[in-house]
Structures are given as structure tokens and as C-alpha cells.
Amino acid sequence: MLGTAKVDVGTRSAASLTFPREHLSTSSPTAQLPNRCYMRIYQTIFRERVSTRYASGQANVYKSTERQRRVSPASVALATVATYSVQSVFLYSFTMRATFVSVALLAAVLPALAAPTNNVPISKYAGPVKSNSYIIKLKEGVSTDAHVNKLISSITNGGKVGHKYDAAFHGYSATLQGKDLDLIRQSSDVEYIVEDGIMSIDYEQGDETAAVVAREAPAVEGLDKRANGAGVDVYGIDTVRFYVLPFTRRSSDSPIGYLHCSLKLRWTCSVYQPYLTFAHPQYANQDGNGHGTHTAGTAVGASYGVATSANIIAVKVLSDAGSGTNSDVIAGINWAATQARSSGRPSVANLSLGGGASTAVDSAVSNAIAGGLHFAIAAGNSNVNAANTSPARVAAANTVGAVDSSNRKASFSNYGAVLDVWAPGVNILSAWIGGTTRTNTISGTSMASPRVAGYIAVHIGNSGGTPAAVSSALKSSARAVVTGAPSGTTNLLAQPF
């Protein structure tokens, strides 16, 4: 026996059902009904003279127009729906567009439709990541505190909030998985979510110290001593955190040699919990790597630096192994942006680090620049186009590639249209850890970037200027002498300006 498809007509009254007028007498009451709800199944039966089957046998439902006049619209609808077979539905649904869905099918489909469909996708990071750690960008107008407090009260699967950002990035970092992560993905507060990638320093050991000393000294001595960065703060966002006596502008000589004697320290911050930190406390009070000390020496050091009277503010975002998370780097940028804004002093930050493309890191740098903080950023040491690396690809920053003593592109240096200038980055001599007079010779775009940071510090100490204006002046004063750069890459060598 053929099955029967049923449709619930709900609470619709007979007066709301409309039928083809060619089958109605003008004297029929139904002829005056409004034509709002066209019932296609009725049209199918009367236009095509379809015969339907009753349980008791075959019979023609309506044999003439005279018969239909005597049938009320509601009766027609109910009788048609109740007796129209599944076979007839499949036969005529395509030609007459009459579609009937069984109650069982609806019961299966509706729960799926009710499931959340606004899950925020998680952007993957091209490189190593911190497991189950994410950076969450909130929509404009959403209160970070209110959102985070709500999240904390709803966490059931061991999730934990890391950093809360304010100045440079509107959002926070968190360790989340399972239901806790789903909760964030379904929140209407969230703009995007990115994996918390790992960044690292960009340098290599050098082996030609003597040649470097002979080349480096004249360039440093040639700087205009009347504009030496006095009153300017240089933020070294790196591996370094110097030991310093509290509430003093002059640094102490640490008994274990953490602070190099050539550096003038205003104050310090480490992004390693606790003590204003964001990771391991064992790294809180020292640079156990040397990279941060070296870059600081190039930017502001008395012996090997450019802006010799500028203040260095050390912001440790990387471990002694030379790597750290994007969330920690953003925290350091956020802290520097906040301090620079509150101090009112001209300020420049150096970022001699990098990693895969990260929208969150780029956004933090861009926002800090918009707030008035200048940036010099290493292009990276992978000999690839820097367009796919962060934060080197930030358009508003000053991205720096490395050249050797012949002003030729260093073999390791990244390149591409995102580079603004080049600077010496091969076999660079500067301060090192292990003693107050220790030095080391290393190579990398990490060594080129702080030189440009020093140039910027000298310039803004003397003339001021917005990040955009200073970046333009930096490039205008540069010399077009760099060789070996791929097509589409600048050949400008940065100069004091």
C-alpha cells in the first residue's frame, strides 16, 4: 500500500486559502476570497485531473466543476492533503513545485538548524605554536574586563586567561580547549582568534671581529654629537632585563654583571611573571642570552652605540633560549606603548625578533605606531620575502635588512617591498653578558635594526616628528648604494639624519 504524506495546515482559516478562479463560479462564496495563499496541490488536481487513491479503492475525487462548487475550501484542502499519495508527490513536485516534508524529516532537520552557526574560525600560525594558547581580538566597543570576567565565571575545562591588553591591542590571550574554547568561538564579542605562535631572535655568530672594529668606529664617531638622543627613551623589546636600583635613573653595576657599563638605563620591565612578567620567573632579572644586551649596545651604548645619551628601557619578552610567544611579545609592545604615552617623552622601540605572519602582532605594532611610538624592526634572517613575516611586514614600521661591509645584501637577510632601509648587520661588535666590559661579534638583521633605532632616537631628540614623518625623513636621507637586493626591494642604506 502506498504511504500518505501529511502536511499540518496549522491554524489557517478557510478564508485564508485561495484556489484557482477558473474552477470557481462567480456566484460561489470562494470566488471572493483574497488571493494571498496559493495552494499548488489544488491546482495540480484540477488542471491535470489527477486521480487519487483511497484506502477503500480507486475513485475520482472531483469529476466536474459543478462538484467543486459544492465543496468548501477547507474541506478541499484537508481531503486533498490527507489522500494525496507519496507517489503523486514525487511525480508532480518537480513540475508543479509542490513540496511536502514529513514530520519525521522535520524532526531530524530542525535540531541541526538550531545549532550555533557563528563559530569564529581560528587562524593557523605558520610555525611552532604554544599548545592550546590563543590570542583573542575583541570587537570595538566590547569591554575587555567585562568579557574576561564573564569568561572566567564560565570556564569549566581548565581554561586560563593570560594577558589582558589595552593600549596596543583590544583583546587578551588565554589557554583554552574543549568546551572553554567553543564558548569563546561562539561569543558575539569576538572579532577573531589566532593561534599563539612562537617568535625568535634573528642573529648568527660572527668571526671577523678585527675587521668590524675598524669599520664600525668611524661610523659611530661621525654622528652629530649635538643631537645624541638626550631625553629620548629607547625600548629594547628583546631578551634583556637589566638589574637596576629602584627609583633611580642611574643603573647599578650588578655584582653578577647583568648590566653592561656602556648602557644608561632609565628603568626596566620584564614580561615574565611575576615582576611585571609574562612567563617564567627564573628569567625575570637578567639577560641570560646576550642578544638583548648586544642590540641595546648598538642602539644607545657609549662604546658602540648611536644615540649615546638616550635612555634604554629594557622589556624582556623572550626567554634565555631566544624565543617567546606572540602573546608575550604583544604584552611587551602594549606595555611600551602605555609607558611612552604616559611619559610624554619622544620614544622609539626596537624589535629584533620575528616569526610567521600574525595579524595580532601586526595589529599591536600598528596601533602602537598610531599612538606615537616609533619602531625599527628586523627584516629576518631566512633569505625570503619578508612579506609573510611578522612584525617585519607592518607597513607603518621601519623594517631593516642587513648588509655587509661592502654594502651588499647579507646572504641571510630577508628582502622584499616591505623593507624600508638597510643597515650594517654582518660581524657587528657590541656589548655582551657575563661582565661589565664583555663584548661579542655577531651577525643578523637583529644587529641592523637597533642601529636604525639609534638614528631615529637622535633625530626625534633633535627635531621631533610623527612616526610617518620620521620614517619619510629616514628614507629621504638614505643613500641608494646597496647591491645584491632582489628586484622590488629598496637599495637605500640608512644614514644619520
PDB file of C-alpha atoms in Angstrom, residues 23 30 42 51 88 151 170 180 212-213 221-222 264 279 296 299 301 346 358 364 401 405-406 433 449 457 483 486:
ATOM      1  CA  HIS A  23     -12.629  26.417 -11.370  1.00  0.00           C
ATOM      2  CA  THR A  30     -15.000  31.152  -2.511  1.00  0.00           C
ATOM      3  CA  TYR A  42      -5.352  22.021  -5.562  1.00  0.00           C
ATOM      4  CA  SER A  51      -6.965  10.662  -9.635  1.00  0.00           C
ATOM      5  CA  SER A  88       1.858  11.549  -6.523  1.00  0.00           C
ATOM      6  CA  LEU A 151      34.659  34.026  30.583  1.00  0.00           C
ATOM      7  CA  HIS A 170      41.988  45.227  22.065  1.00  0.00           C
ATOM      8  CA  ASP A 180      36.020  26.552  27.003  1.00  0.00           C
ATOM      9  CA  VAL A 212      84.343  45.025  12.274  1.00  0.00           C
ATOM     10  CA  VAL A 213      86.085  47.244  14.811  1.00  0.00           C
ATOM     11  CA  GLU A 221      82.240  58.821  15.622  1.00  0.00           C
ATOM     12  CA  GLY A 222      80.775  60.604  12.628  1.00  0.00           C
ATOM     13  CA  LYS A 264      72.371  54.110  30.577  1.00  0.00           C
ATOM     14  CA  ALA A 279      56.267  33.726  31.547  1.00  0.00           C
ATOM     15  CA  ALA A 296      70.879  47.734  23.317  1.00  0.00           C
ATOM     16  CA  ALA A 299      71.276  51.482  19.804  1.00  0.00           C
ATOM     17  CA  GLY A 301      75.774  52.151  24.127  1.00  0.00           C
ATOM     18  CA  PRO A 346      59.905  61.000  22.442  1.00  0.00           C
ATOM     19  CA  SER A 358      50.450  37.111  12.756  1.00  0.00           C
ATOM     20  CA  ALA A 364      49.684  45.632  18.107  1.00  0.00           C
ATOM     21  CA  GLY A 401      67.567  44.497   6.194  1.00  0.00           C
ATOM     22  CA  SER A 405      80.937  45.841   4.956  1.00  0.00           C
ATOM     23  CA  SER A 406      80.692  46.286   1.169  1.00  0.00           C
ATOM     24  CA  ILE A 433      76.662  39.455  29.011  1.00  0.00           C
ATOM     25  CA  SER A 449      67.626  47.180  13.274  1.00  0.00           C
ATOM     26  CA  ALA A 457      66.329  58.391  18.552  1.00  0.00           C
ATOM     27  CA  THR A 483      73.781  45.910  -4.095  1.00  0.00           C
ATOM     28  CA  PRO A 486      66.332  41.273  -5.392  1.00  0.00           C
TER      29      PRO A 486
END
